[in-house]
Coordinates of C-alpha atoms in Angstrom, one line a residue:
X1 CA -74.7 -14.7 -25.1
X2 CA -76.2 -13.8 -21.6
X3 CA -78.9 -16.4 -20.7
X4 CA -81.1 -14.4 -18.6
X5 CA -83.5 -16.4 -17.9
X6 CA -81.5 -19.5 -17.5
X7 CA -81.5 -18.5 -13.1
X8 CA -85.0 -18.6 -12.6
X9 CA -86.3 -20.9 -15.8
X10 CA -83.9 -23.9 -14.3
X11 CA -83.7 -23.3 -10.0
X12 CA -86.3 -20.9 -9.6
X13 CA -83.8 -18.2 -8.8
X14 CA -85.8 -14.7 -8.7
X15 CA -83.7 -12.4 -6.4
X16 CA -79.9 -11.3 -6.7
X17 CA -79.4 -12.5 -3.3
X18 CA -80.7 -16.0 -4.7
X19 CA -77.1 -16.7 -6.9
X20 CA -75.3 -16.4 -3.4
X21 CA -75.3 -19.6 -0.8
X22 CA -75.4 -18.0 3.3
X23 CA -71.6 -18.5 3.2
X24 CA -71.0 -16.0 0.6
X25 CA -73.6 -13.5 1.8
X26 CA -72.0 -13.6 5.6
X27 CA -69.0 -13.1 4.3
X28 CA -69.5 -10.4 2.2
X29 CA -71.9 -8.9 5.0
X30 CA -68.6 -9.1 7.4
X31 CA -66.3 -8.1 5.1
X32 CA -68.6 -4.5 4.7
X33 CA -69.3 -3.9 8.4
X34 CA -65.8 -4.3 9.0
X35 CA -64.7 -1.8 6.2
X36 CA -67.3 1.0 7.5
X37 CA -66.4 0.7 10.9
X38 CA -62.5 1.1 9.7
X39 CA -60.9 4.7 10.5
X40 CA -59.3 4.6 7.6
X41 CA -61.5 6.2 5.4
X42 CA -58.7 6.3 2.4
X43 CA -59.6 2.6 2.3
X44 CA -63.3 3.1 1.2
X45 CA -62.9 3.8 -2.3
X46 CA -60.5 0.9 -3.0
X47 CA -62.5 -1.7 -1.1
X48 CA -65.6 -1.2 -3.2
X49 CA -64.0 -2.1 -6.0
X50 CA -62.3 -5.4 -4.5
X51 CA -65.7 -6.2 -3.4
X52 CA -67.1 -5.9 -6.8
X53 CA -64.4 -8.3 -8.2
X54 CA -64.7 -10.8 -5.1
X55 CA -68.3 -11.2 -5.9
X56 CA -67.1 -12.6 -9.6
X57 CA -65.3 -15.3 -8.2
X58 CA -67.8 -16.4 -5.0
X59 CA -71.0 -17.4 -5.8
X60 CA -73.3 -19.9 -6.7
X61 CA -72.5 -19.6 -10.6
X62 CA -68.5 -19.7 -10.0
X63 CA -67.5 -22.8 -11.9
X64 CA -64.6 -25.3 -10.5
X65 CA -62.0 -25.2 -13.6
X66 CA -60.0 -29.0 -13.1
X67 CA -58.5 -28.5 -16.3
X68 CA -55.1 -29.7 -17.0
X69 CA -52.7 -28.1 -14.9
X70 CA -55.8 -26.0 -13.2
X71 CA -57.7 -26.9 -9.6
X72 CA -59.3 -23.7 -8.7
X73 CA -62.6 -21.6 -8.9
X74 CA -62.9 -19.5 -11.6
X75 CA -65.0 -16.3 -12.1
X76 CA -68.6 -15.8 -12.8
X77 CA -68.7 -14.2 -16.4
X78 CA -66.0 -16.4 -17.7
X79 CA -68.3 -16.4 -21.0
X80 CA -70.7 -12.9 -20.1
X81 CA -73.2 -15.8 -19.1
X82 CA -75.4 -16.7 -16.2
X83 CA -74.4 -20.4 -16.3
X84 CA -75.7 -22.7 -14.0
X85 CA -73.9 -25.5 -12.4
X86 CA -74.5 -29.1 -10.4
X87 CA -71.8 -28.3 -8.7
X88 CA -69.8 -24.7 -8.2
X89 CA -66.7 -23.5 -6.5
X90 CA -66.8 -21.3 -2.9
X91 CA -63.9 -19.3 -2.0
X92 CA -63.4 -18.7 2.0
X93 CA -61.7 -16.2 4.1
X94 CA -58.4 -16.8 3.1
X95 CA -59.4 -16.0 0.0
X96 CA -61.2 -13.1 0.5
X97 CA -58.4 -12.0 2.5
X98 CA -56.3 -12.0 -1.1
X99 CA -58.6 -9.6 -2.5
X100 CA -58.3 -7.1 0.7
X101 CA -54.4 -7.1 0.3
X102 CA -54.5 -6.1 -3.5
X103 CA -51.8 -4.2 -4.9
X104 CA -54.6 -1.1 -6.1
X105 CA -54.8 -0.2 -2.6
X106 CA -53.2 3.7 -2.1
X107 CA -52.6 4.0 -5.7
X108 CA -53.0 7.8 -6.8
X109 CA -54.3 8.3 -9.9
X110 CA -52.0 11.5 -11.8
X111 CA -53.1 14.0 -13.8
X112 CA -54.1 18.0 -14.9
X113 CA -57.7 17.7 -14.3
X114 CA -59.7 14.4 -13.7
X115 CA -64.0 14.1 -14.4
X116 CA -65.7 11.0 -13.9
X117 CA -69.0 11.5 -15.6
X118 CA -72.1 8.5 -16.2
X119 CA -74.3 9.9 -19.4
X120 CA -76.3 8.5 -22.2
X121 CA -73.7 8.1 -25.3
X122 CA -76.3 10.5 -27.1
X123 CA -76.4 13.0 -24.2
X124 CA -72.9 13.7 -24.6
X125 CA -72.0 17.5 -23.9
X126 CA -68.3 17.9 -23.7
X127 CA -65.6 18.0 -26.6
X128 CA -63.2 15.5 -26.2
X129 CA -59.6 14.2 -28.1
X130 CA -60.3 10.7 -28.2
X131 CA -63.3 8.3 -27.2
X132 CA -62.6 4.5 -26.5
X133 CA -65.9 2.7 -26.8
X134 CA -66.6 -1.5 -26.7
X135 CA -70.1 -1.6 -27.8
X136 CA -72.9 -3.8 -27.8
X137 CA -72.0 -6.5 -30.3
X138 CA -76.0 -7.7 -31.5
X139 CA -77.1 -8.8 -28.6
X140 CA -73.5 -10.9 -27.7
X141 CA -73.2 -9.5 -24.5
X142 CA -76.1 -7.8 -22.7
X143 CA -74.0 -5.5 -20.5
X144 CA -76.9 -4.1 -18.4
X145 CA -77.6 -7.3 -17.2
X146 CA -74.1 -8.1 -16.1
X147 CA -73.7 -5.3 -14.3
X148 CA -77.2 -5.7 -12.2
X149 CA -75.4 -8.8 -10.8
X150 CA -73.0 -6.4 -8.8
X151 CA -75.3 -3.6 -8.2
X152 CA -77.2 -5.9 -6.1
X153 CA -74.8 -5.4 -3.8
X154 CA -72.9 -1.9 -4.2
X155 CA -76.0 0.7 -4.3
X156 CA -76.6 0.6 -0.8
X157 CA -74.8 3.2 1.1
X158 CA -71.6 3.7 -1.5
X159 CA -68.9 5.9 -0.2
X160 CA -67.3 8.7 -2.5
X161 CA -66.5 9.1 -5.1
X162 CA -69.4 6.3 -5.8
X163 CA -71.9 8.3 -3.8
X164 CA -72.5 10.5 -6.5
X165 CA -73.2 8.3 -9.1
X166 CA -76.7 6.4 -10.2
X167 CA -76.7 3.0 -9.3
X168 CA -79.3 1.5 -12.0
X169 CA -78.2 -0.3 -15.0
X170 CA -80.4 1.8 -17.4
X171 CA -82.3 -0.6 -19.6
X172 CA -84.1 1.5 -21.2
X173 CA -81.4 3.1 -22.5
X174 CA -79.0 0.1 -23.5
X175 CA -78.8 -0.6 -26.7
X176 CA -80.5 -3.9 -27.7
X177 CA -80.7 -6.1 -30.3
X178 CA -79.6 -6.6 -33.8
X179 CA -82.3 -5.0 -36.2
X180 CA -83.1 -1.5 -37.2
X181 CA -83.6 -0.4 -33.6
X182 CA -80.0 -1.4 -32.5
X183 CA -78.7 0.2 -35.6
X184 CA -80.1 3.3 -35.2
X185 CA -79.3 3.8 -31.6
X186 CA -75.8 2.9 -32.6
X187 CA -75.7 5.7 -35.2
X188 CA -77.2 7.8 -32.7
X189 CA -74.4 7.0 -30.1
X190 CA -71.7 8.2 -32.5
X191 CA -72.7 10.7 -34.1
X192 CA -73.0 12.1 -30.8
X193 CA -69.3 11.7 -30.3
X194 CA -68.4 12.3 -33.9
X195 CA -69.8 15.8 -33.7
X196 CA -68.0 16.0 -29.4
X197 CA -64.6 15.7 -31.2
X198 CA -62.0 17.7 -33.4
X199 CA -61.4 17.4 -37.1
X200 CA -58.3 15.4 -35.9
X201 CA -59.8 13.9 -33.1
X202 CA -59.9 9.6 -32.9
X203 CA -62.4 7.2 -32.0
X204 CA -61.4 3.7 -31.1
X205 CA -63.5 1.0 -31.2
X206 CA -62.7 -3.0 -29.8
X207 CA -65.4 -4.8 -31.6
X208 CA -65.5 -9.0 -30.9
X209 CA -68.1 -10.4 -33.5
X210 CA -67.7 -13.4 -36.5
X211 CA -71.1 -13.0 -38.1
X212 CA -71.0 -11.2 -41.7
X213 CA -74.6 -9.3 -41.2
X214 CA -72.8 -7.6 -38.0
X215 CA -70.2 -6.7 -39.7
X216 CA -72.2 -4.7 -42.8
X217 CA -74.5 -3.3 -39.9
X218 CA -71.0 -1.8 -38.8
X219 CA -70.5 -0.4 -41.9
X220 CA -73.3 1.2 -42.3
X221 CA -73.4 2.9 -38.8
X222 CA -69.9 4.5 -39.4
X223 CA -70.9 6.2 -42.5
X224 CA -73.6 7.5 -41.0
X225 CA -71.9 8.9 -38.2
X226 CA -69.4 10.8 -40.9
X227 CA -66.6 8.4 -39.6
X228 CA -63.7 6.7 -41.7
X229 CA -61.4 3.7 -40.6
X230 CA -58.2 4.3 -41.0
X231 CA -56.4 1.4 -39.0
X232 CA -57.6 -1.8 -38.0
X233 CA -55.4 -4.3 -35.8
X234 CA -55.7 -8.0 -34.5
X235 CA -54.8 -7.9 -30.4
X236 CA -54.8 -11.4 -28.5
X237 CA -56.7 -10.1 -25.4
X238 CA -58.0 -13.8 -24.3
X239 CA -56.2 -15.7 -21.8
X240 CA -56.0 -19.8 -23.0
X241 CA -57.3 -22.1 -20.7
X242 CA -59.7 -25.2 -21.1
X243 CA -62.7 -23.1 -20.8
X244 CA -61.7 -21.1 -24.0
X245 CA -60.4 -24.1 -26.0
X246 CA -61.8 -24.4 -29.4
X247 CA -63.4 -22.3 -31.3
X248 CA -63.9 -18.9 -28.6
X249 CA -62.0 -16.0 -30.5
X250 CA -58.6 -15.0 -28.8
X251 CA -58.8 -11.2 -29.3
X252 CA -60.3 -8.3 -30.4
X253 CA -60.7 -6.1 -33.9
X254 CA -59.1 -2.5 -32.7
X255 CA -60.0 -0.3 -35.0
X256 CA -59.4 3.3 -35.0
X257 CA -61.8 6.1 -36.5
X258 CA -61.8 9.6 -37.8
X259 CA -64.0 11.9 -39.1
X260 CA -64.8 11.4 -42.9
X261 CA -63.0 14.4 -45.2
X262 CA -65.6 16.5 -46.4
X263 CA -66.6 16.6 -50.3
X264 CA -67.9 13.2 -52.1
X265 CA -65.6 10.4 -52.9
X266 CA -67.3 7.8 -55.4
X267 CA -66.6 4.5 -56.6
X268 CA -68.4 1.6 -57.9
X269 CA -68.5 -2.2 -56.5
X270 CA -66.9 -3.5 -59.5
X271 CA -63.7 -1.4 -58.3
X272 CA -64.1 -1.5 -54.6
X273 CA -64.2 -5.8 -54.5
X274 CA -60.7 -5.8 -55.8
X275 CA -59.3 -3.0 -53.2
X276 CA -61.3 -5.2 -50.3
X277 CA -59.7 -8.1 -51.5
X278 CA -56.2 -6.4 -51.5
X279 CA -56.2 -5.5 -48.1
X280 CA -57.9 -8.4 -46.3
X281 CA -55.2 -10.7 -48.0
X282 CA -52.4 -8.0 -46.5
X283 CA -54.1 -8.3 -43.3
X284 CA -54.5 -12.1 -43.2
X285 CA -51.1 -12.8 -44.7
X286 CA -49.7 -10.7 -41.9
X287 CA -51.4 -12.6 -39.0
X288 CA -50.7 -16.0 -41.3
X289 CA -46.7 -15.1 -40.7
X290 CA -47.1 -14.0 -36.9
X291 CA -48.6 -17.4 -36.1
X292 CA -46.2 -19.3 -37.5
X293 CA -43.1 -17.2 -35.9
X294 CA -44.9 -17.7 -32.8
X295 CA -45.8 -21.7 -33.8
X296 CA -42.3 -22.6 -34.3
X297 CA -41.3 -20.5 -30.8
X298 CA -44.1 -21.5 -28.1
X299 CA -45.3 -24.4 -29.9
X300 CA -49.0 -23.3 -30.8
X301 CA -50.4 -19.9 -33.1
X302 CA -51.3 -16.9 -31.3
X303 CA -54.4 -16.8 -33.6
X304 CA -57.3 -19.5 -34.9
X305 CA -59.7 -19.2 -37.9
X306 CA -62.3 -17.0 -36.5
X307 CA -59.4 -14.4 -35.6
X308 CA -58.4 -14.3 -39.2
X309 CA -62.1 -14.1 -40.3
X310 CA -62.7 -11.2 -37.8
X311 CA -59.4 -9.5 -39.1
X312 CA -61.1 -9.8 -42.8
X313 CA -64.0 -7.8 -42.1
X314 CA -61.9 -5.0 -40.4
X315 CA -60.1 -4.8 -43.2
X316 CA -63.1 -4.5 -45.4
X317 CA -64.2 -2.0 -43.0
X318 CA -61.1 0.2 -43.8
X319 CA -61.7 0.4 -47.7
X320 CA -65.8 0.7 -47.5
X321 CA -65.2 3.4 -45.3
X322 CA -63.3 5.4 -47.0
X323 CA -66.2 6.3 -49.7
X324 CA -69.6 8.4 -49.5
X325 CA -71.3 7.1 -52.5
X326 CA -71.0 3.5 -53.9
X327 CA -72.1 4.0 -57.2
X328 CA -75.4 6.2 -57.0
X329 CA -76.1 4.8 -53.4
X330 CA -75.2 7.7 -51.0
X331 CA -73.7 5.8 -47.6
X332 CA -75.8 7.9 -44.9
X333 CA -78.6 7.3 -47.0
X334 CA -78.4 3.5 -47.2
X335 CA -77.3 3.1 -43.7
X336 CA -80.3 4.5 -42.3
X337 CA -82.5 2.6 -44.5
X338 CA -84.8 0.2 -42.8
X339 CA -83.6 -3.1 -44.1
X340 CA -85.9 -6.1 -45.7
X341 CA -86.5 -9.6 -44.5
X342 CA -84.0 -11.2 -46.4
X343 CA -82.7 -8.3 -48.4
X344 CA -78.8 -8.3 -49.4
X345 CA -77.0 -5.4 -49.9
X346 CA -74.5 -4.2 -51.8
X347 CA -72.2 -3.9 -48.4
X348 CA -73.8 -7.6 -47.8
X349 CA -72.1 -8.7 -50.9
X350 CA -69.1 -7.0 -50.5
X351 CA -68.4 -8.0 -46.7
X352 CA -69.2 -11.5 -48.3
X353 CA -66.3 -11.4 -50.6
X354 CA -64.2 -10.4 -47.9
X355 CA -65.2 -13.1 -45.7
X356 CA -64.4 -15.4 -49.0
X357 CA -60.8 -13.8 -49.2
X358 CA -60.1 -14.8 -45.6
X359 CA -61.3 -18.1 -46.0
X360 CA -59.3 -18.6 -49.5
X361 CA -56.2 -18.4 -47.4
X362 CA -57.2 -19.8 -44.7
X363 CA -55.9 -23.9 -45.4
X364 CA -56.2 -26.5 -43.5
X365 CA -52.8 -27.8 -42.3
X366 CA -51.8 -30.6 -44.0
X367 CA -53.9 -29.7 -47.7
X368 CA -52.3 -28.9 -50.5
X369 CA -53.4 -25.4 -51.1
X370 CA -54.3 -26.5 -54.9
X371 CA -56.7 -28.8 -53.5
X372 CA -58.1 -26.2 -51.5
X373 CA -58.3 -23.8 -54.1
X374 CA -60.5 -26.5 -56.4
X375 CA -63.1 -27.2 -53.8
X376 CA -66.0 -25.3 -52.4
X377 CA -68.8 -25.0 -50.1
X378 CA -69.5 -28.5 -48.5
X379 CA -66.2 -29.9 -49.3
X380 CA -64.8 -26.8 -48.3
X381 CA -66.6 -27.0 -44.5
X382 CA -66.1 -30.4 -44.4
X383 CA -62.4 -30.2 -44.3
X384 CA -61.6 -26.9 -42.4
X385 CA -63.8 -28.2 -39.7
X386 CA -61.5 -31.4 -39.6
X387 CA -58.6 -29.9 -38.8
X388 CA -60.2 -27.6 -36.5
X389 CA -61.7 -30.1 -34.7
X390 CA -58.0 -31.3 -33.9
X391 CA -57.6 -28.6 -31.4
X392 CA -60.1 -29.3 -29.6
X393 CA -62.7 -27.3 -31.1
X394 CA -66.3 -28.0 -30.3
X395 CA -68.9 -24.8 -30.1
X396 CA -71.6 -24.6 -32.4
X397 CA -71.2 -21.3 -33.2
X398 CA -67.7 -22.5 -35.1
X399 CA -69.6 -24.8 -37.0
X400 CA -72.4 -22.3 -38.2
X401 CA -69.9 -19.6 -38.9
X402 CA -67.9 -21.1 -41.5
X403 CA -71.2 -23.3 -43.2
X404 CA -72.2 -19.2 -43.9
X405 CA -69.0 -18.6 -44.9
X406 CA -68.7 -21.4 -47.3
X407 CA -72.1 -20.9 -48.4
X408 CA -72.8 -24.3 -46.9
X409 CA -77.2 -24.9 -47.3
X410 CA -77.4 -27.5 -45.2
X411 CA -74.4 -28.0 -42.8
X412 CA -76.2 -30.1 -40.2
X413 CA -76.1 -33.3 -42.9
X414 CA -72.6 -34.1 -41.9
X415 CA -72.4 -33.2 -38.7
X416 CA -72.7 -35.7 -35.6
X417 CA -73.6 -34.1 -32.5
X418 CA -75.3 -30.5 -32.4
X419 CA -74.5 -29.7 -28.9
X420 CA -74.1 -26.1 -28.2
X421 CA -70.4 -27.4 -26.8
X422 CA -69.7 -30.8 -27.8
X423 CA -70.5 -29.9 -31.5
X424 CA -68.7 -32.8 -34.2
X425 CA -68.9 -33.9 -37.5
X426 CA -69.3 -37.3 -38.4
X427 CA -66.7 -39.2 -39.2
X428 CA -66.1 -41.7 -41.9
X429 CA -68.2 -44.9 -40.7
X430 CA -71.1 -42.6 -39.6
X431 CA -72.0 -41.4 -42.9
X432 CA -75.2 -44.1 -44.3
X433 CA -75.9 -44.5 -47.5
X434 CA -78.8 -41.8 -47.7
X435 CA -76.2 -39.4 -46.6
X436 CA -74.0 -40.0 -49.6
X437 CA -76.5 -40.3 -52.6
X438 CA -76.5 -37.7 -55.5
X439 CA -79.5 -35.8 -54.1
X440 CA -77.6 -34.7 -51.1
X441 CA -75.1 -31.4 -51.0
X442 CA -71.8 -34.1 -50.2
X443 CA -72.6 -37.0 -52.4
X444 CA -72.0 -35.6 -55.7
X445 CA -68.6 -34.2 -55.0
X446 CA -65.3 -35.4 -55.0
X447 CA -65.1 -35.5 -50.9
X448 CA -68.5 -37.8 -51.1
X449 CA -67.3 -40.3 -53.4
X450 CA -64.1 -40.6 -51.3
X451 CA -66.1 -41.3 -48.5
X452 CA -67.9 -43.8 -50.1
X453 CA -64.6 -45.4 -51.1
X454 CA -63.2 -45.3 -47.5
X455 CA -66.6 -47.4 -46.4
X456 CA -66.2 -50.0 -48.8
X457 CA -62.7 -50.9 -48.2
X458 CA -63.5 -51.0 -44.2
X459 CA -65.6 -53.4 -45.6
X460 CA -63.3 -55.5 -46.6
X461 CA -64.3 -54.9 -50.3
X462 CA -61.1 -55.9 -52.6
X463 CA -58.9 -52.4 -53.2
X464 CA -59.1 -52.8 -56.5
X465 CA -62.6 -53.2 -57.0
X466 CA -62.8 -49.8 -54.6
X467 CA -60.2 -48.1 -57.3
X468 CA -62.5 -49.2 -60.7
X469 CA -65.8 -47.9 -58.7
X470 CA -64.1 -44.3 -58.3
X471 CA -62.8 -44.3 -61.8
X472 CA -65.4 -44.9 -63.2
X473 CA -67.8 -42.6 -60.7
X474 CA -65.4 -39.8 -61.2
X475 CA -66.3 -37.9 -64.7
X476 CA -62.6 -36.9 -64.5
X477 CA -60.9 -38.9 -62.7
X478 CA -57.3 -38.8 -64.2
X479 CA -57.3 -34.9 -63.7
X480 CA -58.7 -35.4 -60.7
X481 CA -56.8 -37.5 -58.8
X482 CA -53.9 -35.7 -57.3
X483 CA -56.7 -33.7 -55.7
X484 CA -58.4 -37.4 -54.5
X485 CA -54.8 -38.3 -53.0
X486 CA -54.3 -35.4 -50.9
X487 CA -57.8 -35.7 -49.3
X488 CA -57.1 -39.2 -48.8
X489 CA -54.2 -38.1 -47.2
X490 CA -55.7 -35.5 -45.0
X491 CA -58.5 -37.4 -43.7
X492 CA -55.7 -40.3 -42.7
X493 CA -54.1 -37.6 -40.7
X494 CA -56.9 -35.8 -39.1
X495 CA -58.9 -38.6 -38.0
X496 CA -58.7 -40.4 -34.7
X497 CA -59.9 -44.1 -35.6
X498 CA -56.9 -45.8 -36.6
X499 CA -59.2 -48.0 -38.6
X500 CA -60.0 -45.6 -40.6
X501 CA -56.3 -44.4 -41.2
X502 CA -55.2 -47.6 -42.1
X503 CA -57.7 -48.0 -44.4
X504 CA -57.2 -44.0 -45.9
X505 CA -53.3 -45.1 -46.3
X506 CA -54.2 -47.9 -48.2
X507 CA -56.3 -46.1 -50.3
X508 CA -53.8 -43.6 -51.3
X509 CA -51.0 -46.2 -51.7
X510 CA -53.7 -47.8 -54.8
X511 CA -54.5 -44.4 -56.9
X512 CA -50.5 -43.4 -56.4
X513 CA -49.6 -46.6 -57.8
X514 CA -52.4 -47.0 -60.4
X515 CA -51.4 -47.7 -63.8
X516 CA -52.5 -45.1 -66.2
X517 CA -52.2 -47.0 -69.3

């Protein structure tokens, strides 16, 4: 999420020229009066662009990445944020002198016919085969914004081709938000290209985005723009570093559109959950099989749990599409239809249920998946967050993703820290007693009582005496307790207090060797 107001809010940062130190700007400023006084006039073109990408990597937001295996300054939008930083990374000549040799230099660019046209997506005029759009995600990533950081510096005298193009970032044409207004500018945008293209024409569309109510905006706009998905793939497009770790996404949702066949073609939720359900567990199953191939090879999955969740809702996408009435409810009709505070939809509901198919395959390594079939919501969040948070995970936005996809009412009742990036939940010991109790969403169930059970014997309470109070707190404990063990078991091999592992193991060891009698 751009932050902004985070420049002037935190440094008093009002002007462009304000995120550069006198450094940068001299060198920049040299860089330019030595490119217009060249003879070369082929080199122009090219050295605009370098310039555009050296000012991503030298200025007062650049951060210093000292990650393993890393000692180097990294670029500006390494998260499409204005961050600010105690301390940042400046690149000198040399480095600059990197750019100025790049490979894009005297590159020719082949084809029949070549036009390079800036327009409003609605203002569109031309017929054309294919359109390849990345679109505002709900306010994830205010383009405009980002690209006012580099037209600070290019709009001023621009050689051709650039010359002929405006050089304003059009906010009052971006479209903003996540409400009714976004939607509708969103339907507007492709309908536009819907009605620019052939009846075999193809739209394709990267979207990035783990929240379910984005997802049945998506819907919606589609159908109203008389377009169908018909393919929907999973790409790794992130690079892995220390900056990414955790729970960023590593790709995008491709999905590729056509027009809707004319004439009506009903069904009813009842008979559409099953179909949705069908294909997100082809889709996830597929990705499941491709992470371990590439586990076993490189020694880590290609993919982590929000890229399977994302890959869910395309492949909702792809079945809900495919229909222009659910039920009575024609599509264009409801997805133009302002929504209410709080209203959930039929798409809502079924964009849900594909979110819960994901998340029914997705099991925590080390859980047995009948275990994981036999708990819900809190339990549920509790233990796919511990096993995330073994690699490394710790973004917020993880956390408050699944808790809606487990349905979760109050996640922040187990959690530890809330910080936007050092997000945890707490562990054993840092439960009290108030946390535990049958009035709260963990106490009652199975995963609470264990918890319970874990604090007693690290107080030295006699194992036994542990063993009777879960028997007899457990309604069912006998058919229970296979499901007991292998929590037991996968909180002794997720946690990082040896304590508490010791003390897990020894639990275990007593219910396995209970006598039933």
């Amino acid at each position: 999420m751009i932050k902004p107001d985070e420049p002037i809010r935190t440094r008093g940062w009002t002007y462009w020229h304000h995120l550069f130190n006198a450094r940068q700007i001299l060198e920049f400023a040299l860089y330019q009066k030595y490119v217009n006084a060249s003879e070369n006039h082929t080199y122009l073109a090219p050295s605009f662009i370098i310039k555009a990408r050296a000012l991503d990597y030298n200025a007062k937001l650049s951060p210093w990445d000292s990650s393993k295996g890393s000692d180097k300054v990294v670029h500006v939008f390494t998260n499409q944020a204005l961050n600010i930083f105690f301390n940042y990374g400046c690149r000198g000549l040399l480095y600059l002198n990197n750019f100025i040799k790049d490979p894009i230099i005297g590159k020719e660019i082949y084809g029949q016919e070549i036009s390079i046209k800036t327009t409003a997506s609605f203002d569109i005029n031309t017929f054309n085969d294919i359109y390849i759009t990345d679109p505002p995600y709900a306010d994830a990533v205010h383009y405009h914004e980002i690209t006012e950081f580099f037209i600070a510096w290019l709009r001023k005298n621009p050689p051709a081709p650039f010359n002929e193009w405006v050089w304003d970032s059009r906010r009052a044409l971006a479209i903003k938000g996540s409400g009714d207004d976004f939607r509708r500018g969103m339907v507007e945008a492709y309908t536009a290209m819907t009605q620019h293209m052939p009846d075999n024409g193809m739209q394709c569309v990267m979207f990035t985005h783990q929240d379910t109510g984005v997802w049945s905006d998506m819907v919606g706009i589609f159908w109203a723009a008389g377009l169908q998905v018909v393919g929907a793939w999973y790409i790794a497009t992130e690079t892995t570093s220390e900056l990414k770790k955790g729970g960023y996404v590593q790709g995008t949702v491709i999905l590729m559109l056509r027009k809707r066949p004319a004439g009506e073609n009903r069904n009813f939720k009842n008979r559409i959950l099953p179909a949705v359900r069908k294909e997100v567990e082809a889709q996830i199953t597929q990705m499941l099989h491709l992470n371990a191939d590439v586990k076993n090879k490189l020694g880590e999955p290609v993919f982590n749990d929000s890229d399977l969740q994302m890959a869910g809702y395309a492949a909702a996408l792809k079945v809900l599409t495919a229909y222009t009435h659910i039920g009575d409810e024609d599509a264009t009709t409801f997805a133009l239809r302002p929504r209410q505070k709080g209203q959930i939809t039929v798409v809502d509901e079924i964009v849900q249920q594909a979110s819960e198919a994901a998340n029914s395959l997705l099991i925590p390594e080390g859980l047995q998946p009948e275990t994981w079939n036999a708990v819900k919501g809190i339990q549920r969040f509790y233990l796919r967050m511990l096993d995330i948070e073994t690699t490394g995970a710790s973004k917020l936005d993880n956390y408050q993703n699944f808790a809606k996809a487990f349905h979760v009412e109050d996640y922040t009742k187990v959690m530890a820290s809330m910080a936007p990036n050092k997000a945890r939940l707490k562990s054993v010991e840092e439960f009290t007693s108030r946390d535990l109790t049958d009035s709260t969403e963990i106490g009652p169930t199975y995963l609470g009582k264990l918890i319970i059970a874990l604090q007693q014997l690290l107080q030295d309470k006699e194992p036994q005496t542990v063993i009777d109070f879960l028997h007899s707190d457990v309604a069912n404990f006998l058919e229970a307790r296979p499901l007991l063990i292998d929590m037991v078991d996968f909180i002794a091999a997720k946690t990082k207090t040896s304590k508490v592992r010791d003390t897990a193991e020894i639990l275990s060891a007593r219910m396995r060797n209970q006598r039933l009698a």
